[in-house]
Amino acid sequence: MRKDLNTKDGIFPMPVLMIATYNGDGSVDVMNAAWGTMLDTGMVLLNISESHRTTQNILARKAFTVSIPDAKHATEADWFGVVSGNDVEDKFAKSGLHFIPSSRVDAPIVTEFPLCMECEFVAFLDEEYAAGVVGKVVNVSADESVITDGKADMDKCGAIAYDPYTHGYYKVSGRVGNAFKDGYKLKH
């Protein structure tokens, strides 16, 4: 028997994306966003409104980074989602995390987060059913500790996902199959 859950936000897992930019004064701003995805190969879409300081920074600097946080830094990742840069002065400094400048785009890379996409701003969409920032991925970098055979190892990353049903974070781990391969076992 099935039961109605009275929710509309039902996709699980949702990504936990850390969007990092520079503020006008050069300080670092980071925003936690679950509403984002790959739009196409090498293109990201972040469903964030113009009211966010992060969006204004992206529009001004024409660049941003998108990092995947790990379970060790779930509290800091959540901090970037529960406070607004419009309300809390220098929220990045209060996180205790660190950054390095990207060598590819005018945006910071949070060093504690194991995976990072460095992006150039492409467009801001303001449509009835789609709004947000579109970016071109110019580089993906990973901390050496999470690389196996030249590729990011998701088990080593300890990435987290967002659960919209209970508002929890869950660790993403444990490979269960091979994408675009295992299904062929059912071909007759």
XYZ file of N, CA, C and O in Angstrom:
752
model
N 0.842 -1.181 0.000
C 0.000 0.000 0.000
C 0.886 1.243 0.000
O 1.904 1.286 0.670
N 0.496 2.266 -0.741
C 1.252 3.504 -0.839
C 0.561 4.595 -0.036
O -0.643 4.560 0.152
N 1.329 5.557 0.425
C 0.797 6.658 1.221
C 1.293 7.977 0.632
O 2.465 8.097 0.279
N 0.420 8.965 0.524
C 0.801 10.291 0.043
C 1.679 10.970 1.092
O 1.395 10.912 2.291
N 2.739 11.652 0.639
C 3.693 12.271 1.555
C 3.526 13.783 1.682
O 4.246 14.410 2.444
N 2.661 14.379 0.906
C 2.402 15.819 0.993
C 3.662 16.660 0.795
O 3.953 17.572 1.560
N 4.420 16.315 -0.229
C 5.596 17.097 -0.582
C 5.684 17.175 -2.097
O 5.139 16.340 -2.805
N 6.352 18.169 -2.590
C 6.585 18.305 -4.028
C 8.069 18.156 -4.356
O 8.443 17.958 -5.491
N 8.940 18.291 -3.353
C 10.387 18.191 -3.544
C 10.819 16.760 -3.295
O 11.347 16.423 -2.241
N 10.613 15.888 -4.276
C 10.785 14.472 -4.041
C 11.957 13.798 -4.688
O 12.046 12.580 -4.654
N 12.874 14.518 -5.306
C 14.022 13.864 -5.929
C 15.079 13.606 -4.863
O 15.471 14.506 -4.125
N 15.500 12.351 -4.780
C 16.559 11.989 -3.847
C 17.508 11.042 -4.554
O 17.056 10.140 -5.259
N 18.796 11.208 -4.407
C 19.426 12.262 -3.629
C 19.510 13.554 -4.432
O 19.530 13.520 -5.659
N 19.545 14.667 -3.723
C 19.782 15.963 -4.357
C 21.234 16.334 -4.085
O 21.774 15.990 -3.034
N 21.857 17.032 -4.999
C 23.261 17.386 -4.762
C 23.390 18.408 -3.636
O 22.456 19.154 -3.342
N 24.532 18.399 -3.011
C 24.920 19.472 -2.094
C 26.058 20.182 -2.815
O 27.146 19.635 -2.971
N 25.779 21.368 -3.314
C 26.732 22.119 -4.127
C 27.175 23.365 -3.377
O 26.338 24.143 -2.912
N 28.478 23.560 -3.287
C 29.040 24.743 -2.657
C 29.495 25.692 -3.764
O 30.453 25.405 -4.484
N 28.764 26.784 -3.923
C 29.063 27.750 -4.977
C 29.903 28.866 -4.358
O 29.448 29.542 -3.431
N 31.122 29.035 -4.859
C 32.036 30.019 -4.285
C 32.335 31.133 -5.279
O 32.556 30.885 -6.467
N 32.336 32.352 -4.746
C 32.627 33.550 -5.530
C 33.435 34.509 -4.665
O 33.582 34.301 -3.460
N 33.898 35.567 -5.289
C 34.494 36.670 -4.541
C 33.461 37.780 -4.410
O 32.747 38.101 -5.366
N 33.400 38.368 -3.221
C 32.593 39.567 -3.011
C 33.309 40.758 -3.640
O 34.474 40.664 -4.027
N 32.635 41.889 -3.697
C 33.208 43.098 -4.269
C 34.504 43.524 -3.594
O 35.397 44.081 -4.245
N 34.633 43.250 -2.297
C 35.846 43.637 -1.561
C 36.943 42.577 -1.617
O 37.979 42.709 -0.973
N 36.713 41.499 -2.382
C 37.709 40.437 -2.512
C 37.585 39.313 -1.500
O 38.289 38.315 -1.602
N 36.698 39.460 -0.522
C 36.484 38.369 0.435
C 35.705 37.244 -0.246
O 35.113 37.429 -1.305
N 35.709 36.075 0.376
C 35.096 34.882 -0.208
C 33.651 34.739 0.253
O 33.337 34.928 1.422
N 32.782 34.376 -0.688
C 31.391 34.073 -0.393
C 31.135 32.647 -0.859
O 31.549 32.269 -1.959
N 30.466 31.843 -0.034
C 30.095 30.481 -0.414
C 28.619 30.286 -0.102
O 28.139 30.693 0.955
N 27.920 29.658 -1.024
C 26.493 29.380 -0.876
C 26.259 27.887 -1.038
O 26.840 27.254 -1.911
N 25.396 27.309 -0.207
C 24.976 25.919 -0.311
C 23.721 25.885 -1.180
O 22.740 26.553 -0.866
N 23.761 25.122 -2.257
C 22.607 25.033 -3.152
C 22.346 23.573 -3.526
O 23.251 22.878 -3.967
N 21.123 23.127 -3.333
C 20.745 21.769 -3.727
C 20.143 21.760 -5.131
O 20.092 20.721 -5.769
N 19.701 22.908 -5.585
C 19.010 22.986 -6.865
C 19.990 23.332 -7.973
O 20.110 24.479 -8.394
N 20.720 22.329 -8.425
C 21.668 22.517 -9.506
C 21.933 21.196 -10.190
O 21.709 20.123 -9.613
N 22.424 21.269 -11.433
C 22.645 20.050 -12.199
C 23.588 20.323 -13.361
O 23.905 21.478 -13.668
N 23.996 19.257 -14.040
C 24.704 19.393 -15.302
C 23.639 19.661 -16.365
O 22.664 18.917 -16.466
N 23.800 20.717 -17.100
C 22.852 21.088 -18.151
C 23.166 20.338 -19.438
O 22.279 19.953 -20.184
N 24.437 20.143 -19.670
C 24.955 19.444 -20.845
C 26.402 19.108 -20.513
O 26.910 19.505 -19.459
N 27.095 18.421 -21.386
C 28.500 18.140 -21.149
C 29.255 19.456 -20.988
O 29.181 20.336 -21.847
N 29.917 19.608 -19.861
C 30.702 20.814 -19.617
C 29.899 22.055 -19.282
O 30.453 23.155 -19.279
N 28.610 21.902 -18.978
C 27.766 23.056 -18.648
C 26.979 22.757 -17.370
O 26.399 21.679 -17.236
N 26.959 23.718 -16.445
C 26.187 23.565 -15.215
C 25.044 24.568 -15.187
O 25.120 25.643 -15.793
N 23.981 24.200 -14.484
C 22.857 25.099 -14.243
C 22.627 25.133 -12.747
O 22.434 24.091 -12.119
N 22.689 26.320 -12.184
C 22.438 26.523 -10.760
C 21.134 27.296 -10.628
O 21.038 28.432 -11.089
N 20.141 26.669 -10.040
C 18.833 27.308 -9.896
C 18.840 28.227 -8.679
O 18.328 27.886 -7.618
N 19.459 29.379 -8.852
C 19.539 30.370 -7.777
C 19.038 31.707 -8.314
O 19.273 32.060 -9.463
N 18.348 32.426 -7.461
C 17.724 33.684 -7.887
C 18.715 34.842 -7.835
O 19.785 34.756 -7.233
N 18.312 35.931 -8.451
C 19.144 37.139 -8.467
C 19.284 37.774 -7.097
O 20.182 38.578 -6.873
N 18.422 37.422 -6.142
C 18.473 38.039 -4.815
C 19.672 37.573 -3.989
O 20.036 38.216 -3.009
N 20.299 36.478 -4.390
C 21.447 35.969 -3.635
C 22.697 36.798 -3.912
O 22.960 37.176 -5.058
N 23.462 37.043 -2.867
C 24.740 37.735 -3.029
C 25.622 36.953 -4.008
O 26.309 37.536 -4.842
N 25.582 35.626 -3.920
C 26.378 34.784 -4.803
C 26.054 35.063 -6.269
O 26.956 35.186 -7.096
N 24.779 35.176 -6.595
C 24.379 35.470 -7.975
C 24.921 36.828 -8.403
O 25.456 36.966 -9.515
N 24.805 37.812 -7.539
C 25.319 39.149 -7.870
C 26.835 39.108 -8.086
O 27.359 39.760 -9.001
N 27.535 38.316 -7.268
C 28.987 38.174 -7.447
C 29.322 37.505 -8.779
O 30.271 37.899 -9.456
N 28.552 36.489 -9.141
C 28.770 35.802 -10.420
C 28.559 36.763 -11.577
O 29.354 36.815 -12.520
N 27.492 37.544 -11.507
C 27.216 38.503 -12.572
C 28.326 39.552 -12.681
O 28.679 39.982 -13.779
N 28.897 39.944 -11.549
C 29.958 40.959 -11.544
C 31.303 40.399 -11.994
O 32.032 41.034 -12.757
N 31.649 39.200 -11.545
C 32.976 38.624 -11.813
C 33.012 37.699 -13.013
O 34.090 37.305 -13.463
N 31.818 37.248 -13.465
C 31.710 36.341 -14.618
C 32.385 34.991 -14.370
O 32.859 34.340 -15.300
N 32.428 34.577 -13.096
C 33.062 33.305 -12.754
C 32.577 32.815 -11.403
O 32.106 33.593 -10.572
N 32.737 31.491 -11.189
C 32.396 30.871 -9.910
C 32.976 29.468 -9.876
O 33.390 28.938 -10.916
N 33.021 28.877 -8.703
C 33.388 27.476 -8.581
C 32.229 26.730 -7.932
O 31.435 27.317 -7.189
N 32.137 25.445 -8.245
C 31.132 24.572 -7.639
C 31.888 23.391 -7.048
O 32.503 22.619 -7.786
N 31.856 23.282 -5.726
C 32.546 22.191 -5.046
C 31.553 21.193 -4.485
O 30.410 21.530 -4.170
N 32.031 19.966 -4.355
C 31.264 18.886 -3.735
C 31.841 18.700 -2.335
O 32.999 18.288 -2.198
N 31.066 18.989 -1.289
C 31.600 18.833 0.064
C 31.614 17.373 0.510
O 30.891 16.537 -0.030
N 32.438 17.103 1.502
C 32.516 15.758 2.052
C 31.815 15.706 3.413
O 31.475 16.729 3.993
N 31.621 14.480 3.908
C 30.916 14.283 5.172
C 31.652 14.925 6.339
O 31.021 15.391 7.292
N 32.981 14.996 6.268
C 33.753 15.615 7.344
C 33.422 17.095 7.515
O 33.648 17.648 8.582
N 32.916 17.713 6.456
C 32.634 19.150 6.498
C 31.151 19.446 6.289
O 30.791 20.513 5.778
N 30.288 18.519 6.701
C 28.842 18.715 6.548
C 28.336 19.904 7.358
O 27.454 20.636 6.910
N 28.901 20.127 8.534
C 28.463 21.264 9.367
C 28.792 22.582 8.678
O 27.950 23.489 8.611
N 30.008 22.685 8.154
C 30.396 23.912 7.451
C 29.555 24.087 6.193
O 29.132 25.213 5.874
N 29.304 22.997 5.474
C 28.470 23.080 4.276
C 27.077 23.578 4.635
O 26.511 24.426 3.939
N 26.531 23.078 5.719
C 25.212 23.520 6.150
C 25.221 24.993 6.566
O 24.279 25.729 6.281
N 26.295 25.421 7.202
C 26.452 26.836 7.594
C 26.260 27.744 6.377
O 25.591 28.761 6.454
N 26.819 27.329 5.253
C 26.703 28.146 4.043
C 25.281 28.168 3.495
O 24.970 28.965 2.620
N 24.422 27.296 3.992
C 23.027 27.281 3.572
C 22.072 27.923 4.566
O 20.998 28.353 4.186
N 22.469 28.000 5.835
C 21.557 28.542 6.844
C 21.742 30.039 7.074
O 20.897 30.667 7.704
N 22.842 30.590 6.592
C 23.051 32.035 6.713
C 23.266 32.641 5.334
O 23.796 31.998 4.431
N 22.850 33.862 5.181
C 22.999 34.583 3.919
C 24.155 35.568 4.015
O 24.327 36.236 5.048
N 24.902 35.655 2.932
C 25.942 36.672 2.854
C 25.375 38.078 2.891
O 26.085 39.033 3.186
N 24.090 38.208 2.601
C 23.439 39.516 2.715
C 23.222 39.909 4.163
O 23.050 41.087 4.465
N 23.212 38.914 5.076
C 22.919 39.176 6.489
C 24.111 38.998 7.414
O 24.170 39.627 8.463
N 25.041 38.117 7.072
C 26.169 37.805 7.941
C 27.452 38.269 7.266
O 27.797 37.800 6.183
N 28.135 39.182 7.917
C 29.378 39.715 7.388
C 30.453 38.631 7.401
O 30.693 38.003 8.420
N 31.076 38.390 6.263
C 32.178 37.450 6.083
C 31.876 36.064 6.652
O 32.600 35.534 7.488
N 30.780 35.484 6.184
C 30.388 34.156 6.668
C 31.431 33.091 6.347
O 31.544 32.106 7.061
N 32.225 33.282 5.293
C 33.262 32.304 4.983
C 34.306 32.257 6.091
O 34.695 31.171 6.539
N 34.769 33.398 6.567
C 35.779 33.427 7.633
C 35.259 32.724 8.879
O 36.009 32.002 9.552
N 33.981 32.869 9.162
C 33.390 32.237 10.350
C 33.307 30.722 10.208
O 33.155 30.006 11.198
N 33.416 30.189 8.985
C 33.350 28.736 8.772
C 34.621 28.030 9.220
O 34.609 26.833 9.480
N 35.740 28.749 9.246
C 37.021 28.150 9.589
C 37.685 27.422 8.431
O 38.750 26.824 8.600
N 37.061 27.458 7.256
C 37.633 26.789 6.084
C 38.642 27.702 5.397
O 38.784 28.873 5.744
N 39.319 27.164 4.397
C 40.373 27.890 3.683
C 40.112 27.849 2.182
O 39.344 27.018 1.712
N 40.802 28.721 1.458
C 40.640 28.749 0.006
C 41.960 29.058 -0.665
O 42.892 29.570 -0.043
N 41.998 28.712 -1.950
C 43.063 29.148 -2.839
C 42.376 29.769 -4.054
O 41.256 29.386 -4.392
N 43.015 30.722 -4.707
C 42.414 31.264 -5.931
C 42.508 30.241 -7.062
O 43.505 29.535 -7.194
N 41.479 30.162 -7.861
C 41.527 29.346 -9.069
C 42.527 29.978 -10.034
O 42.596 31.197 -10.146
N 43.270 29.155 -10.719
C 44.185 29.683 -11.739
C 43.486 29.822 -13.083
O 44.051 30.361 -14.022
N 42.236 29.361 -13.158
C 41.511 29.355 -14.431
C 40.396 30.390 -14.502
O 40.054 30.863 -15.583
N 39.756 30.680 -13.367
C 38.642 31.636 -13.347
C 38.804 32.557 -12.142
O 39.556 32.259 -11.209
N 38.095 33.660 -12.149
C 38.178 34.645 -11.072
C 37.245 34.246 -9.923
O 36.229 34.900 -9.663
N 37.617 33.143 -9.254
C 36.799 32.626 -8.160
C 37.678 31.769 -7.245
O 38.709 31.258 -7.672
N 37.250 31.603 -5.993
C 38.027 30.804 -5.043
C 37.680 29.319 -5.089
O 36.582 28.932 -5.471
N 38.646 28.495 -4.670
C 38.446 27.060 -4.481
C 38.564 26.790 -2.986
O 39.589 27.129 -2.378
N 37.540 26.203 -2.392
C 37.577 25.852 -0.970
C 38.412 24.581 -0.851
O 38.056 23.539 -1.403
N 39.539 24.673 -0.143
C 40.507 23.577 -0.142
C 40.025 22.333 0.600
O 40.462 21.225 0.276
N 39.149 22.471 1.565
C 38.674 21.306 2.311
C 37.683 20.446 1.526
O 37.487 19.275 1.865
N 37.046 20.998 0.507
C 36.092 20.233 -0.288
C 36.865 19.489 -1.385
O 37.612 20.100 -2.144
N 36.675 18.153 -1.514
C 37.563 17.354 -2.358
C 37.437 17.544 -3.868
O 38.400 17.323 -4.580
N 36.269 17.923 -4.365
C 36.077 18.093 -5.814
C 35.626 19.509 -6.118
O 34.799 20.072 -5.392
N 36.134 20.064 -7.216
C 35.759 21.434 -7.572
C 35.698 21.612 -9.086
O 36.626 21.227 -9.805
N 34.593 22.207 -9.544
C 34.451 22.605 -10.946
C 34.673 24.116 -11.014
O 34.031 24.872 -10.294
N 35.570 24.540 -11.875
C 35.849 25.958 -12.076
C 35.078 26.403 -13.313
O 35.227 25.803 -14.379
N 34.247 27.427 -13.155
C 33.271 27.768 -14.197
C 33.327 29.234 -14.615
O 33.497 30.123 -13.793
N 33.107 29.426 -15.907
C 32.905 30.767 -16.466
C 31.406 30.998 -16.607
O 30.665 30.106 -17.039
N 30.962 32.186 -16.263
C 29.552 32.550 -16.408
C 29.188 32.603 -17.884
O 29.920 33.160 -18.707
N 28.032 32.012 -18.236
C 27.545 32.019 -19.611
C 26.281 32.864 -19.734
O 26.175 33.707 -20.613
N 25.308 32.620 -18.848
C 24.033 33.330 -18.963
C 23.260 33.251 -17.649
O 23.497 32.362 -16.831
N 22.341 34.187 -17.502
C 21.376 34.108 -16.405
C 20.004 33.901 -17.035
O 19.572 34.691 -17.877
N 19.348 32.813 -16.659
C 18.021 32.508 -17.178
C 16.963 33.083 -16.245
O 17.076 32.970 -15.035
N 15.954 33.666 -16.825
C 14.835 34.176 -16.032
C 13.556 33.854 -16.793
O 12.921 34.723 -17.377
N 13.232 32.578 -16.811
C 12.072 32.071 -17.527
C 11.008 31.649 -16.526
O 11.282 31.505 -15.339
N 9.814 31.388 -17.009
C 8.738 30.965 -16.109
C 9.085 29.656 -15.395
O 8.810 29.497 -14.210
N 9.695 28.708 -16.100
C 9.985 27.399 -15.514
C 11.473 27.127 -15.331
O 11.858 26.013 -14.991
N 12.307 28.100 -15.542
C 13.745 27.937 -15.331
C 14.360 29.285 -15.008
O 14.157 30.253 -15.733
N 15.074 29.331 -13.909
C 15.782 30.551 -13.525
C 17.107 30.152 -12.912
O 17.190 29.154 -12.195
N 18.126 30.900 -13.210
C 19.404 30.624 -12.587
C 20.590 30.880 -13.476
O 20.482 31.402 -14.579
N 21.732 30.488 -12.966
C 23.023 30.740 -13.584
C 23.448 29.537 -14.428
O 23.405 28.403 -13.960
N 23.874 29.805 -15.636
C 24.466 28.792 -16.503
C 25.957 29.085 -16.572
O 26.368 30.229 -16.779
N 26.757 28.038 -16.391
C 28.199 28.211 -16.440
C 28.871 27.139 -17.272
O 28.373 26.017 -17.382
N 30.002 27.506 -17.860
C 30.821 26.572 -18.630
C 31.949 26.086 -17.723
O 32.710 26.888 -17.166
N 32.055 24.778 -17.572
C 33.115 24.187 -16.765
C 34.415 24.246 -17.562
O 34.508 23.673 -18.646
N 35.412 24.955 -17.045
C 36.698 25.049 -17.735
C 37.750 24.135 -17.122
O 38.775 23.868 -17.751
N 37.489 23.656 -15.905
C 38.418 22.729 -15.265
C 37.717 22.046 -14.094
O 36.847 22.642 -13.456
N 38.094 20.815 -13.856
C 37.667 20.093 -12.658
C 38.932 19.655 -11.950
O 39.819 19.041 -12.565
N 39.031 19.974 -10.663
C 40.195 19.552 -9.892
C 39.733 18.757 -8.680
O 38.600 18.900 -8.213
N 40.633 17.901 -8.204
C 40.340 17.080 -7.034
C 41.563 17.022 -6.140
O 42.702 17.050 -6.630
N 41.326 16.941 -4.851
C 42.413 16.740 -3.912
C 43.054 15.385 -4.207
O 42.360 14.401 -4.485
N 44.387 15.324 -4.167
C 45.102 14.084 -4.486
C 44.638 12.906 -3.639
O 44.694 11.756 -4.077
N 44.152 13.177 -2.430
C 43.749 12.099 -1.523
C 42.528 11.331 -2.016
O 42.237 10.245 -1.513
N 41.788 11.883 -2.988
C 40.568 11.221 -3.467
C 40.714 10.689 -4.895
O 39.734 10.320 -5.516
N 41.944 10.641 -5.392
C 42.180 10.186 -6.763
C 42.730 8.757 -6.760
O 43.648 8.435 -6.005
N 42.132 7.922 -7.599
C 42.602 6.557 -7.821
C 42.721 6.358 -9.330
O 41.765 6.626 -10.057
N 43.870 5.953 -9.779
C 44.117 5.714 -11.206
C 43.739 6.929 -12.058
O 43.142 6.794 -13.125
N 44.049 8.124 -11.576
C 43.813 9.348 -12.325
C 42.382 9.851 -12.333
O 42.072 10.824 -13.005
N 41.485 9.187 -11.588
C 40.078 9.590 -11.557
C 39.624 9.826 -10.120
O 40.154 9.210 -9.187
N 38.624 10.678 -9.976
C 38.044 10.900 -8.648
C 37.370 9.617 -8.188
O 36.596 9.014 -8.923
N 37.680 9.188 -6.986
C 37.121 7.980 -6.393
C 36.016 8.420 -5.424
O 36.296 8.981 -4.370
N 34.766 8.148 -5.790
C 33.641 8.643 -4.992
C 33.631 8.099 -3.565
O 33.214 8.794 -2.649
N 34.115 6.886 -3.361
C 34.183 6.372 -1.990
C 35.180 7.175 -1.162
O 34.937 7.448 0.010
N 36.283 7.564 -1.763
C 37.275 8.371 -1.056
C 36.790 9.801 -0.838
O 37.187 10.448 0.124
N 35.944 10.291 -1.730
C 35.458 11.673 -1.619
C 34.592 11.885 -0.389
O 34.593 12.961 0.188
N 33.823 10.877 -0.014
C 32.925 11.050 1.131
C 31.859 12.097 0.868
O 31.398 12.769 1.790
N 31.479 12.249 -0.404
C 30.516 13.280 -0.791
C 29.195 13.105 -0.038
O 28.835 11.993 0.360
N 28.503 14.204 0.136
C 27.203 14.161 0.797
C 26.102 14.549 -0.176
O 26.337 15.265 -1.146
N 24.905 14.037 0.097
C 23.710 14.347 -0.682
C 22.643 14.859 0.280
O 22.658 14.540 1.471
N 21.722 15.624 -0.251
C 20.634 16.206 0.535
C 19.367 15.372 0.379
O 19.010 14.962 -0.717
N 18.686 15.131 1.487
C 17.420 14.410 1.522
C 16.295 15.418 1.776
O 16.166 15.925 2.887
N 15.482 15.741 0.764
C 14.425 16.730 0.951
C 13.250 16.227 1.786
O 12.427 17.023 2.231
N 13.173 14.926 2.029
C 12.061 14.376 2.804
C 12.225 14.653 4.299
O 11.266 14.983 4.988
N 13.451 14.468 4.803
C 13.686 14.655 6.246
C 14.677 15.778 6.523
O 15.054 15.999 7.670
N 15.121 16.456 5.483
C 16.112 17.535 5.589
C 17.406 17.033 6.218
O 17.978 17.675 7.097
N 17.874 15.890 5.736
C 19.116 15.312 6.221
C 20.182 15.303 5.149
O 19.908 15.483 3.966
N 21.405 15.112 5.596
C 22.533 14.902 4.691
C 22.950 13.440 4.815
O 22.979 12.889 5.911
N 23.279 12.830 3.688
C 23.689 11.443 3.667
C 24.990 11.307 2.907
O 25.194 11.967 1.882
N 25.853 10.447 3.395
C 27.105 10.176 2.720
C 26.839 9.322 1.484
O 26.081 8.368 1.530
N 27.460 9.689 0.383
C 27.325 8.951 -0.863
C 28.533 8.027 -0.971
O 29.661 8.490 -1.108
N 28.288 6.726 -0.869
C 29.402 5.784 -0.966
C 28.890 4.393 -1.321
O 27.700 4.126 -1.251
N 29.819 3.543 -1.685
C 29.482 2.164 -1.984
C 29.009 1.956 -3.401
O 27.814 1.960 -3.668
N 29.923 1.791 -4.322
C 29.571 1.540 -5.722
C 28.719 0.278 -5.820
O 29.053 -0.739 -5.223
N 27.619 0.368 -6.555
C 26.705 -0.774 -6.673
C 26.624 -1.326 -8.093
O 25.950 -2.325 -8.320
N 27.291 -0.688 -9.038
C 27.229 -1.167 -10.410
C 28.035 -0.306 -11.344
O 28.703 0.641 -10.936
N 27.948 -0.627 -12.623
C 28.665 0.071 -13.682
C 27.663 0.713 -14.630
O 26.909 0.005 -15.306
N 27.660 2.034 -14.647
C 26.704 2.782 -15.468
C 26.923 2.522 -16.950
O 28.062 2.427 -17.423
N 25.827 2.412 -17.666
C 25.815 2.223 -19.123
C 26.528 0.932 -19.539
O 27.064 0.837 -20.626
N 26.526 -0.044 -18.633
C 27.145 -1.326 -18.924
C 26.345 -2.485 -18.328
O 26.021 -3.443 -19.020
N 26.035 -2.404 -17.049
C 25.380 -3.522 -16.359
C 24.004 -3.846 -16.939
O 23.595 -5.004 -16.932
N 23.323 -2.866 -17.449
C 21.988 -3.102 -18.020
C 21.996 -4.036 -19.194
O 20.988 -4.701 -19.486
N 23.131 -4.113 -19.882
C 23.225 -5.013 -21.035
C 23.065 -6.482 -20.629
O 22.791 -7.330 -21.466
N 23.206 -6.790 -19.352
C 23.029 -8.149 -18.878
C 21.588 -8.630 -19.129
O 21.340 -9.842 -19.207
N 20.651 -7.698 -19.243
C 19.249 -8.047 -19.464
C 18.880 -8.147 -20.943
O 17.774 -8.531 -21.278
N 19.817 -7.787 -21.804
C 19.558 -7.847 -23.250
C 19.542 -9.302 -23.691
O 20.417 -10.088 -23.344
N 18.542 -9.676 -24.442
C 18.422 -11.080 -24.884
C 18.762 -11.209 -26.343
O 18.451 -10.585 -27.202
